[in-house]
Coordinates of C-alpha atoms in Angstrom, one line a residue:
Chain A
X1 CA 41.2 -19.9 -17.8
X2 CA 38.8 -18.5 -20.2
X3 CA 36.1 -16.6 -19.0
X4 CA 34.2 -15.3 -23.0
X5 CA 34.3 -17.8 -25.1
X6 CA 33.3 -17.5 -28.4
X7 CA 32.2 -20.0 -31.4
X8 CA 30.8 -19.8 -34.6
X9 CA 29.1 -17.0 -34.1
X10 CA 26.6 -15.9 -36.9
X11 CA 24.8 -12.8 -37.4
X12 CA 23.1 -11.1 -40.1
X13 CA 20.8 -8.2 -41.0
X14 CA 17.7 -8.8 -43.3
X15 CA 20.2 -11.3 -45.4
X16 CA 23.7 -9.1 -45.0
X17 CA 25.6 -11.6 -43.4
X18 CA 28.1 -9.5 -40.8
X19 CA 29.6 -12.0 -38.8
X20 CA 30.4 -15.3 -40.7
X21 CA 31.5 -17.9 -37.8
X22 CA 33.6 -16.1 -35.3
X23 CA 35.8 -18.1 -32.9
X24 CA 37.2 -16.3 -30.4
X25 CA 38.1 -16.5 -26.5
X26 CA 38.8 -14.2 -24.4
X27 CA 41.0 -15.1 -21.0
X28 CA 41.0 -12.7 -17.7
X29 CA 43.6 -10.0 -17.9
X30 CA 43.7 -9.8 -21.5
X31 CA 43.2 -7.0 -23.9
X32 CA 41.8 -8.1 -27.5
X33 CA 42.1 -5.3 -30.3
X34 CA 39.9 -6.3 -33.7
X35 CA 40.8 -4.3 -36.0
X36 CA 39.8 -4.1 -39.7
X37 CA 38.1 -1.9 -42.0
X38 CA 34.6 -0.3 -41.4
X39 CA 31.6 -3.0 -42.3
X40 CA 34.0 -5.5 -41.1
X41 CA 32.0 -6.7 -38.2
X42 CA 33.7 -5.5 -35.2
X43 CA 31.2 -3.1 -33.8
X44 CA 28.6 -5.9 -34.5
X45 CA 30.8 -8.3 -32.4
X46 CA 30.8 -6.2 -29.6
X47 CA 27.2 -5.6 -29.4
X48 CA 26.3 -9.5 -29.7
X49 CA 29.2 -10.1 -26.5
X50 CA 26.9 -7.6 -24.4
X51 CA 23.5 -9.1 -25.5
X52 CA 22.7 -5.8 -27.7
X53 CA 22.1 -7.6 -31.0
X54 CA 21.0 -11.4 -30.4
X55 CA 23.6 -14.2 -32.4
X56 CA 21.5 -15.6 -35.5
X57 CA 24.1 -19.1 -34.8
X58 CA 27.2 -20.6 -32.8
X59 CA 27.4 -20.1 -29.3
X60 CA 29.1 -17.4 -26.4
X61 CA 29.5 -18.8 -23.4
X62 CA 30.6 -16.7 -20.1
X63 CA 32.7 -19.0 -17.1
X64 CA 31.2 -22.0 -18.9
X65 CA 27.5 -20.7 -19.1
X66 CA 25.8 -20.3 -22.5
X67 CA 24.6 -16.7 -22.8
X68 CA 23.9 -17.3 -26.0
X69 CA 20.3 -19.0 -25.8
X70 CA 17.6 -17.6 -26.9
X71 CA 15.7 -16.4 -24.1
X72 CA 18.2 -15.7 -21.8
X73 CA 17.8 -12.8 -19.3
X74 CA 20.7 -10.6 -20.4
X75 CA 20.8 -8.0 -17.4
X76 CA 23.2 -10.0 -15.2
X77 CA 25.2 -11.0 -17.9
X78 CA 25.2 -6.6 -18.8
X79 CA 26.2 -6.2 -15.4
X80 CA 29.5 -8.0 -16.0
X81 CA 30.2 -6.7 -19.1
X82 CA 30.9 -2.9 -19.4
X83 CA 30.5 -1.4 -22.8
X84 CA 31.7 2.0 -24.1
X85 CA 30.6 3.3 -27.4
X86 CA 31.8 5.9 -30.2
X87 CA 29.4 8.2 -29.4
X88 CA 29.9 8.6 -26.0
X89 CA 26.0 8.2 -25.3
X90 CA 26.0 10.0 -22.0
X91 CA 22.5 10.7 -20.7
X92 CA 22.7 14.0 -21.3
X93 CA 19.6 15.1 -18.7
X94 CA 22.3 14.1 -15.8
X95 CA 25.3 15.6 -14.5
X96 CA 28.6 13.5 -14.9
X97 CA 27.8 12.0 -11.3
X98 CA 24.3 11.0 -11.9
X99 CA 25.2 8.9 -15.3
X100 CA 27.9 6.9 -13.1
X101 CA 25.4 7.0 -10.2
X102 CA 22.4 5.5 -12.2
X103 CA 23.0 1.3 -12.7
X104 CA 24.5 1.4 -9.4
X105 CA 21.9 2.8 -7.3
X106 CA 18.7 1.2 -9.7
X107 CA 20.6 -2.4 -9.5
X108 CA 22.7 -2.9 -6.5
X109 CA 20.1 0.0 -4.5
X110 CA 23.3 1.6 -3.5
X111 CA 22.5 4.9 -1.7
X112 CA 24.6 8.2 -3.2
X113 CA 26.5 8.5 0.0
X114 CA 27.5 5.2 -0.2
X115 CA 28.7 5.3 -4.3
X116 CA 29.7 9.5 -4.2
X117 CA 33.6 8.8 -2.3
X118 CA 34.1 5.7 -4.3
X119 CA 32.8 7.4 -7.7
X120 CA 34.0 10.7 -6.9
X121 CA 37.9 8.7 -6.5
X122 CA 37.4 7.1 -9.9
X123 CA 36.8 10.5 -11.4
X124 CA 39.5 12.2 -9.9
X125 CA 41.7 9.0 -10.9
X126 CA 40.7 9.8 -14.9
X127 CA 41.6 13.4 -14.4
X128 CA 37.7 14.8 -13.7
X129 CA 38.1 15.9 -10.3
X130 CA 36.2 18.9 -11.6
X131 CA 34.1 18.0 -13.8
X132 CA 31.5 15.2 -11.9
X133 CA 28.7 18.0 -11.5
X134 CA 29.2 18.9 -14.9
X135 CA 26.2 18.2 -17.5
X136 CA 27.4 16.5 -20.4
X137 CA 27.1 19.6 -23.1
X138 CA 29.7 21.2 -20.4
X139 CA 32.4 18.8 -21.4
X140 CA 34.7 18.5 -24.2
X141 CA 34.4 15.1 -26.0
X142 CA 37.0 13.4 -24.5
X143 CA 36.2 14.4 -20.8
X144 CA 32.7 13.0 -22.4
X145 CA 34.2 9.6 -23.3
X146 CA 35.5 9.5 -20.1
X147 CA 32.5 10.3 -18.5
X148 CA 31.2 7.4 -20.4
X149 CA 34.5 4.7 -19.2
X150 CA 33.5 5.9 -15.3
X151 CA 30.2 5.3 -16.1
X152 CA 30.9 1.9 -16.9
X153 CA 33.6 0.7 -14.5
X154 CA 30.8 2.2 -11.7
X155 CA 29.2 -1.0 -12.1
X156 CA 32.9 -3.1 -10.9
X157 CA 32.1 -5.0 -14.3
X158 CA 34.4 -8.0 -15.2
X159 CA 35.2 -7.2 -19.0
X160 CA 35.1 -4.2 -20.6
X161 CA 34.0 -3.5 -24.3
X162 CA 35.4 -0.5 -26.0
X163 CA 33.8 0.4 -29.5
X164 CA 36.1 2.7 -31.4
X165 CA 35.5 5.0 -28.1
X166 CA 38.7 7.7 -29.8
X167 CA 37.0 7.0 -33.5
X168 CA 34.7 10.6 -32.4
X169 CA 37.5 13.1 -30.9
X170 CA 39.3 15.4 -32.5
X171 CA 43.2 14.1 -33.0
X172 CA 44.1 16.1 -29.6
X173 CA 41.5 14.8 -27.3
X174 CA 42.9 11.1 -28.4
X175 CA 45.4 10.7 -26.3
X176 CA 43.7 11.4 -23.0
X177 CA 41.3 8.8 -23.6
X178 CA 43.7 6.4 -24.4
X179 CA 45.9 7.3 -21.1
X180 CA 42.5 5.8 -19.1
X181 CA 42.9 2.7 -21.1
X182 CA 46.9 1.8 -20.3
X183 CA 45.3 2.9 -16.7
X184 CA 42.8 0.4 -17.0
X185 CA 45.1 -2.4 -18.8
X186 CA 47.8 -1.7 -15.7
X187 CA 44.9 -3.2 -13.6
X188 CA 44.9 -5.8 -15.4
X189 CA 41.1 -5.1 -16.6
X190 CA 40.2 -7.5 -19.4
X191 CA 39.5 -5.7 -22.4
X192 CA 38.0 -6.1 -26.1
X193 CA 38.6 -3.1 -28.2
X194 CA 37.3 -2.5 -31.4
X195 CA 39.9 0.2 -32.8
X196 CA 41.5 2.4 -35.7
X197 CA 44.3 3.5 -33.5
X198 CA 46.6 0.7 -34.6
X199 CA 49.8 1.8 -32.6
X200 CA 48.3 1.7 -29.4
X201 CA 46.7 -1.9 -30.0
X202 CA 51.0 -2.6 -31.2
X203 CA 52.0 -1.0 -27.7
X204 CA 49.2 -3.2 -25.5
X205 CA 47.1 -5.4 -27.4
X206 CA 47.9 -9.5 -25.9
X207 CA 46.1 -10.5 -28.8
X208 CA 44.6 -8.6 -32.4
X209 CA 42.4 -10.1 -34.6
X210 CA 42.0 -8.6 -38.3
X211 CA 38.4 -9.0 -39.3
X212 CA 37.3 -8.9 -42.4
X213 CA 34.3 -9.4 -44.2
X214 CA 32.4 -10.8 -41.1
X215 CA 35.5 -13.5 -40.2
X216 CA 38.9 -13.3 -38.2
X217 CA 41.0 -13.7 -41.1
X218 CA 44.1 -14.0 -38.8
X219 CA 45.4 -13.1 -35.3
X220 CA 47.9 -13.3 -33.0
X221 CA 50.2 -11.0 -30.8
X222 CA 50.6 -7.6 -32.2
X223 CA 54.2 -7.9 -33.5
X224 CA 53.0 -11.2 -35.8
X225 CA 50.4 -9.4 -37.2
X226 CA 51.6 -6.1 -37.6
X227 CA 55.3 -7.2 -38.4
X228 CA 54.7 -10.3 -40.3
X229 CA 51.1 -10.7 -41.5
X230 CA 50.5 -14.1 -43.1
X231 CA 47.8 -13.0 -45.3
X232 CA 47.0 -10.9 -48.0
X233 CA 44.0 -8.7 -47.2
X234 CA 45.6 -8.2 -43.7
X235 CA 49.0 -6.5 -45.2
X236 CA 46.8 -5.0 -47.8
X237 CA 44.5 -3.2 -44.8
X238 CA 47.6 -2.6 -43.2
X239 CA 49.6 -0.8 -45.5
X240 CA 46.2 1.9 -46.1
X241 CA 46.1 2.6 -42.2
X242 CA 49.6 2.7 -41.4
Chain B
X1 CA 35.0 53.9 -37.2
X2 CA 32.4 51.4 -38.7
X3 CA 33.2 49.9 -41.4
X4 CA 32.5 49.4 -45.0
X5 CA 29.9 46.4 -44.8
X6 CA 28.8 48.0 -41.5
X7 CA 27.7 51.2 -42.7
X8 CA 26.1 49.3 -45.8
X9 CA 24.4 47.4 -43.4
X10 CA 23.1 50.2 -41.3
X11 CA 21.4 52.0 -43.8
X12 CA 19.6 48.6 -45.9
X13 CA 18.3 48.2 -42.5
X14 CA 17.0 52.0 -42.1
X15 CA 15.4 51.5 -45.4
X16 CA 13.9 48.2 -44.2
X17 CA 12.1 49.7 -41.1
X18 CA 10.9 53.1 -43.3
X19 CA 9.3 50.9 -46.0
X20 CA 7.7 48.2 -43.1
X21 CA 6.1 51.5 -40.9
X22 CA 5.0 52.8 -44.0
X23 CA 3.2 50.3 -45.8
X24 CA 1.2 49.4 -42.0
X25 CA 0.3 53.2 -41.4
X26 CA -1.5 53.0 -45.5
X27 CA -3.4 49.6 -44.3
X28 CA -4.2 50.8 -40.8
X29 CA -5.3 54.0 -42.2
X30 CA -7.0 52.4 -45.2
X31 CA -9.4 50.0 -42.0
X32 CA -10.2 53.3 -40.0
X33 CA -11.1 55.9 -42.8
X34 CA -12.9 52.8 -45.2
X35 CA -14.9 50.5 -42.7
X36 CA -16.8 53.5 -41.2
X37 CA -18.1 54.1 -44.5
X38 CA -19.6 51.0 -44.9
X39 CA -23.4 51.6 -45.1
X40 CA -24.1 49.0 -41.6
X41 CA -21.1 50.4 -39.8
X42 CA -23.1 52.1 -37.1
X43 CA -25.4 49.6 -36.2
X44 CA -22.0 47.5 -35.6
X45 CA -20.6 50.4 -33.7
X46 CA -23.9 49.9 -31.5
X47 CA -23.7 46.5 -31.0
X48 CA -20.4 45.4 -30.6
X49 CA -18.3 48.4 -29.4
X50 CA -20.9 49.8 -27.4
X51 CA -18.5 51.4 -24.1
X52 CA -21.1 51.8 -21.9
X53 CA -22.5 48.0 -22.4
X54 CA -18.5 47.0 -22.5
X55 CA -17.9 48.5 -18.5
X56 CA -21.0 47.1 -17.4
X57 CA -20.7 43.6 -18.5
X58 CA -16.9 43.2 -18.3
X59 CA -16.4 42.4 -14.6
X60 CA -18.7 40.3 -14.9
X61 CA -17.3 38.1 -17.3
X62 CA -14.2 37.8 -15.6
X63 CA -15.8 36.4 -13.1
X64 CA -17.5 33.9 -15.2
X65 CA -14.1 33.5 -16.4
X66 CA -12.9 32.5 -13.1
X67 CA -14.8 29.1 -13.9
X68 CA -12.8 28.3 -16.9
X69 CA -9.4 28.8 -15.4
X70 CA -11.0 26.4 -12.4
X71 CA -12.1 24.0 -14.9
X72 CA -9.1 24.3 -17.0
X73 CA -7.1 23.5 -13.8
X74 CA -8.6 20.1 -12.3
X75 CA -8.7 19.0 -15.9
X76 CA -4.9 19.6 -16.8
X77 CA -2.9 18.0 -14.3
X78 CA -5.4 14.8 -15.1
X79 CA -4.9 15.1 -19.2
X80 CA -1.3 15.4 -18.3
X81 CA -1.1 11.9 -16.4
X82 CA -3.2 10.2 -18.3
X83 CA -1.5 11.0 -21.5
X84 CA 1.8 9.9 -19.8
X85 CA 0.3 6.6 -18.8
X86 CA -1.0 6.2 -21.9
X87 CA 1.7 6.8 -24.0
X88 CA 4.0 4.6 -22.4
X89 CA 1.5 1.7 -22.7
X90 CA 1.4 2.1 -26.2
X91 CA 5.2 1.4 -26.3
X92 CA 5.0 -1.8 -24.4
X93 CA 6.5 -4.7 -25.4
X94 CA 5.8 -7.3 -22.9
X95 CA 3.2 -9.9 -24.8
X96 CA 1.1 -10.6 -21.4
X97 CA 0.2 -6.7 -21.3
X98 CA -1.0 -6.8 -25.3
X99 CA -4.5 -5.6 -24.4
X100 CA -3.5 -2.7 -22.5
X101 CA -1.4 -1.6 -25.4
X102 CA -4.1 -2.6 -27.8
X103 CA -6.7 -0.6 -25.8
X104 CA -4.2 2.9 -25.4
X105 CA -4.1 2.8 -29.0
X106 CA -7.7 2.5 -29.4
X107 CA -8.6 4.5 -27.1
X108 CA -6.4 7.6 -29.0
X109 CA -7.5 6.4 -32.5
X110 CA -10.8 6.8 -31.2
X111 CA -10.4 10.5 -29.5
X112 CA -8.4 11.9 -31.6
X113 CA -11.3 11.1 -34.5
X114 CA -14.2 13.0 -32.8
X115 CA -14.7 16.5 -32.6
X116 CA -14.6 17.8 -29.1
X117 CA -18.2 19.2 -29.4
X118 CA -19.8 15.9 -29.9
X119 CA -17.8 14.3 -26.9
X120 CA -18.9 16.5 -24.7
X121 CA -22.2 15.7 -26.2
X122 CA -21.9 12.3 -25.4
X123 CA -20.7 12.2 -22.5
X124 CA -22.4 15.6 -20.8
X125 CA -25.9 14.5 -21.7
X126 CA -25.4 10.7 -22.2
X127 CA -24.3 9.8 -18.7
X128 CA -26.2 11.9 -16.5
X129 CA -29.1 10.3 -18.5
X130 CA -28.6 7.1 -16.3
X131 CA -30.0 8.7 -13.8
X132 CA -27.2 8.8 -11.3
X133 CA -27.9 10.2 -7.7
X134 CA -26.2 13.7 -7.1
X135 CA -23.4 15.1 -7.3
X136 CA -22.9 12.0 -10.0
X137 CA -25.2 13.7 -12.5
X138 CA -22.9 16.6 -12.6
X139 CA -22.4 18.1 -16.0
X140 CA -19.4 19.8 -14.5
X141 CA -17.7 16.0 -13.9
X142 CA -18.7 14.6 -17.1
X143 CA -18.2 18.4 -19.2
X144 CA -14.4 18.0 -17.8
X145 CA -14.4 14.0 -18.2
X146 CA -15.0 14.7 -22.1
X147 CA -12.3 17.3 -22.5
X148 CA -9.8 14.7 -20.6
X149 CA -10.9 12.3 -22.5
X150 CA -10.0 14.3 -25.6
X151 CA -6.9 15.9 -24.9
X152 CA -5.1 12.8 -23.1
X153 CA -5.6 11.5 -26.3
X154 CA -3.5 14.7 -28.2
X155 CA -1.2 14.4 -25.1
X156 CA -0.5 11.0 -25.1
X157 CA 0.6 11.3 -29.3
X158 CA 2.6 13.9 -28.7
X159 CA 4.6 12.1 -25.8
X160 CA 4.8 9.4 -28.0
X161 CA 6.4 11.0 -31.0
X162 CA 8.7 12.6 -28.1
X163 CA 9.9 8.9 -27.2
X164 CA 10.6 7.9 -30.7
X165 CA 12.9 11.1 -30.9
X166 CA 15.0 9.8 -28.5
X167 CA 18.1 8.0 -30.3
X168 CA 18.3 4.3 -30.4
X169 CA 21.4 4.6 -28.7
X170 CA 20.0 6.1 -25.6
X171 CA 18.0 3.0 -24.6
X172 CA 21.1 0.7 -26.0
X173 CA 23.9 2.6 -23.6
X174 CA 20.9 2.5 -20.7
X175 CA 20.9 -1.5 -21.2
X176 CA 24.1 -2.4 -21.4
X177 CA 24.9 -1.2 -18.1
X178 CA 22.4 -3.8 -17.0
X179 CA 19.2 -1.6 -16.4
X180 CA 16.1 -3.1 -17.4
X181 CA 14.0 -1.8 -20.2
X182 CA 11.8 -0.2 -17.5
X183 CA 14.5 1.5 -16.1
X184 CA 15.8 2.4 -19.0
X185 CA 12.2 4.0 -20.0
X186 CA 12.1 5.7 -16.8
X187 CA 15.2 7.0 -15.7
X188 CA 16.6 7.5 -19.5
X189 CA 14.2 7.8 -22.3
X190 CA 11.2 9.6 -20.6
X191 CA 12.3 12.6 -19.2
X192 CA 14.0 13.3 -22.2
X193 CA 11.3 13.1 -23.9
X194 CA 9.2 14.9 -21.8
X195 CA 11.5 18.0 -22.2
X196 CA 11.4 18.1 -25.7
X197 CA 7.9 17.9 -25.8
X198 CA 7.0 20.8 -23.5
X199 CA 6.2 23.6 -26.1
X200 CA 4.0 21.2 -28.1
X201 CA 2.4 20.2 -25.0
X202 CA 1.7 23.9 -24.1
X203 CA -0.1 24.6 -27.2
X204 CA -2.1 22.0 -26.6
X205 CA -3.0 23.1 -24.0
X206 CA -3.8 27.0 -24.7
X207 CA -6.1 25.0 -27.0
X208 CA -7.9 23.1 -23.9
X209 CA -8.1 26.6 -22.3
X210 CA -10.2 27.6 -25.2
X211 CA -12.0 24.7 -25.5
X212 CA -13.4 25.2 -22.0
X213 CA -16.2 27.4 -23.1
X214 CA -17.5 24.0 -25.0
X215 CA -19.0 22.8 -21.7
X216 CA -21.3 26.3 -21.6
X217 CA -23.4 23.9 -24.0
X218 CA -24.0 21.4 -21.4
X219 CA -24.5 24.0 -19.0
X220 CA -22.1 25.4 -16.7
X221 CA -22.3 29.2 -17.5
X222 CA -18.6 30.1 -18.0
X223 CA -17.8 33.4 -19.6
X224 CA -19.1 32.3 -22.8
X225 CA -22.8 31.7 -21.3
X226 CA -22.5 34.5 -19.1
X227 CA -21.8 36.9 -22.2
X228 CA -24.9 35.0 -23.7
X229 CA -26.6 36.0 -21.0
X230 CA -25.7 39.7 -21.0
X231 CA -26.4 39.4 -24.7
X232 CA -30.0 38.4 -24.3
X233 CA -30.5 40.8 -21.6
X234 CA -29.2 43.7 -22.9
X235 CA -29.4 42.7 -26.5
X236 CA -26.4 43.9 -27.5
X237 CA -23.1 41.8 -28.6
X238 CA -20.2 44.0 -26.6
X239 CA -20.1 40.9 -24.3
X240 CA -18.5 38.8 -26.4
X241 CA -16.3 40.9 -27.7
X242 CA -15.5 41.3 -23.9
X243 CA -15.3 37.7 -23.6
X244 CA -12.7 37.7 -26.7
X245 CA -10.3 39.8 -25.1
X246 CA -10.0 38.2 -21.9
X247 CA -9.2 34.5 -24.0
X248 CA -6.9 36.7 -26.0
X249 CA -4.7 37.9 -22.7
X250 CA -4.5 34.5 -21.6
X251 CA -3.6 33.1 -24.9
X252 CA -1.4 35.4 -26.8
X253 CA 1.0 35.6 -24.0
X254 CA 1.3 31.4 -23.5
X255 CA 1.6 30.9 -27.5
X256 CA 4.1 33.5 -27.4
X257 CA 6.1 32.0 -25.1
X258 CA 5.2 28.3 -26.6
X259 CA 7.0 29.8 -29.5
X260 CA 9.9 31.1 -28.0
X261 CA 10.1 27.8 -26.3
X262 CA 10.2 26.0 -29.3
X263 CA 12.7 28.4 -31.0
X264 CA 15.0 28.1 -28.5
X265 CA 14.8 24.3 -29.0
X266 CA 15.3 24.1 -32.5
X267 CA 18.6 26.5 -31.9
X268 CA 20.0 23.9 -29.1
X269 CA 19.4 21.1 -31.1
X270 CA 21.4 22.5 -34.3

């Protein structure tokens, strides 16, 4: 059953067309990696599936509903869809706690006792035990980026959006961020990533599209694409990044 | 053992400080031997250092002064919440609330444009001219109206270039964990901005502090009509010089620490 489904989706910026007619769906329980060069679109994709950027043409449509119309009230649909960005974007006036504590307690009116075990047990699950009363400015990048993936999940969203979260960390502080993803995809959380690290979307991706130019030139379970790429711009992308 | 560079170093610096305490002992010395000899200097002397007229008046004038720090403290808290208020209506977006946006931005078009003087003017003279029973006609309500007026204005701009400081991707991370944009205002974009606005809100108001003495004009007598006052009675100037150095111990301390403020900023920012 699909639950995002994507189709020819249109967007452009003062006449730079960025997405040219996307067709896309994404099922529960499935992770989606785009990859592709820089400029290629995906960031822009990501934003437009979480209502950031509004689609020019073409529809999305969430559990059969159109999201896509103009006029639609996007907070319930945000409150579904978690998003994570490359910049962390922490508030960084709040301590680790507070950031996670915020939509929760705003939307649902959850009080902090009720939200500080459950919170405090997905921090300690991501390996910041110690770290909830921490400000932001406290904490490396990748315990940021963490931060930022609680943050998110505090809301029990449906589908996560992950926009080259690991593209800001120094090399060593990769890995730990992509240890909360396999956690997350053991869950069976349904994931789009946007993403440079190309052998982690080999290891867990169900499904990568290569964009390019604004358009899924091709995609397909990892070992298709990485291992036998039927096009040219795809092996020719590939070979510079692996 | 220090080393090379350090001792280098050590005595540039040396050599620094001799040259600096130098140059100010020839200029301070140059103001005390040369001014006296200037052919009015004693009649100055008289007038404006006079000690006697000085210990006589100044307790006095701190008293008076005791009015503008009262003034200055029913009017601050006000400019402070009506600049918030209208700051954040200038950066609405809902169409149905267009006039109250198009009204804020009047409104600090409009104050920002006058000098204070003539508000207080305006409003100090024009509106107890209706004729309004008392306390209404009070120029001490419509004296600290004008300088609200006024400096919610300032206030108001510089909380509004403190919003538009705050990164786009502040209000985007905000919404798309389903806040709405008033939340996101609220909780995430304001008291950011707020914070980074505190030292050029402070200078704004060590400015108001000053500007206080305005209302003497409409009539309260606050130190600067109360050193008129001692002026014309004991027609001599000391007064105001009095006057001067009681502003100055308020003010050189706050921009001081304005600055340090702002330094310390600028450092955590880069």
């Amino acid at each position: 059953m699909p639950t995002l489904t994507l189709k020819n989706v249109r967007k452009s910026f003062g006449g730079n067309d960025v997405l040219r007619g996307i067709d896309l769906e994404v099922t529960t329980g499935q992770m989606i990696c785009l990859i592709g060069a820089s400029g290629s679109g995906k960031s822009t994709l990501l934003r437009c599936l979480n209502l950031l950027e509004p689609i020019d043409d073409g529809t999305i449509t969430l559990d059969g509903t159109d999201i896509s119309e103009p006029g639609f009230n996007p907070q319930p649909v945000r409150q579904r869809i978690g998003m994570v960005f490359q910049s962390y974007n922490l508030f960084p006036h709040m301590t680790a706690m507070d950031n996670a504590m915020l939509a929760p307690r705003r939307i649902h009116g959850h009080s902090r006792a009720e939200l500080e075990p459950r919170l405090a047990d997905l921090f300690t699950r991501f390996g910041l035990g110690d770290r909830m009363q921490h400000y932001p400015d406290q904490l490396s990048g990748g315990q940021q980026q963490r931060v930022a993936i609680v943050r998110a999940l505090a809301m029990r969203p449906e589908i996560m959006l992950f926009d080259e979260i690991t593209s800001a960390l120094d090399p060593e502080l990769v890995g730990e961020v992509l240890d909360v993803l396999r956690h997350l995809r053991a869950e069976g959380m349904t994931m789009v990533l946007a993403t440079h690290e190309m052998g982690f979307a080999r290891e867990l991706a169900d499904t990568v599209c290569f964009l390019d130019q604004g358009r899924i030139l091709e995609s397909g379970p990892p070992s298709q694409v990485f291992g036998d790429p039927q096009e040219a711009r795809t092996r020719a992308f590939l070979s510079r990044v692996l | 053992m220090p080393t090379r560079r350090q001792v280098f170093e050590t005595r540039q610096r040396r050599r620094a400080n001799l040259i600096a305490a130098g140059s100010t002992l020839a200029v301070v010395l140059a103001i005390v031997l040369l001014v006296p000899l200037a052919p009015g200097w004693d009649r100055v002397q008289r007038s404006f250092f006079n000690g006697e007229v000085f210990a006589k008046t100044f307790p006095g004038l701190l008293e008076a002064f005791l009015l503008d720090i009262a003034i200055f403290a029913w009017c601050a808290p006000i400019i402070a919440a009506l600049g918030l208020a209208v700051a954040v209506a200038r950066d609405l977006r809902t169409p149905a609330l267009y006039p109250v946006k198009l009204a804020a931005i009047l409104y600090t078009d409009i104050f920002r444009g006058l000098p204070v003087i003539l508000v207080i003017y305006l409003i100090g003279f024009g509106i107890p001219g209706l004729g309004l029973p008392r306390p209404w006609n009070s120029p001490y309500i419509w004296g600290s109206l004008a300088l609200i007026l006024v400096y919610a204005a300032y206030v108001a701009e510089v909380i509004r270039s403190g919003i538009e400081s705050i990164h786009e991707s502040q209000r985007a991370a905000a919404l798309s964990l389903g806040l709405s944009s008033s939340d996101s205002m609220r909780f995430v974009i304001l008291p950011q901005a707020i914070r980074r606005v505190v030292p050029a809100n402070m200078n704004l108001f060590i400015a108001l502090q000053k500007d206080v003495a305005l209302l003497s004009f409409i009539g309260p007598v606050e130190i600067f009509r109360q050193a008129g006052v001692y002026k014309s009675l004991l027609a001599n100037f000391t007064p105001y010089v009095g006057a001067a150095l009681i502003f100055l111990a308020i003010t050189i301390p706050a921009t001081r620490y304005a600055d340090h403020l702002m330094n310390r900023q600028r450092k955590a920012r880069s």
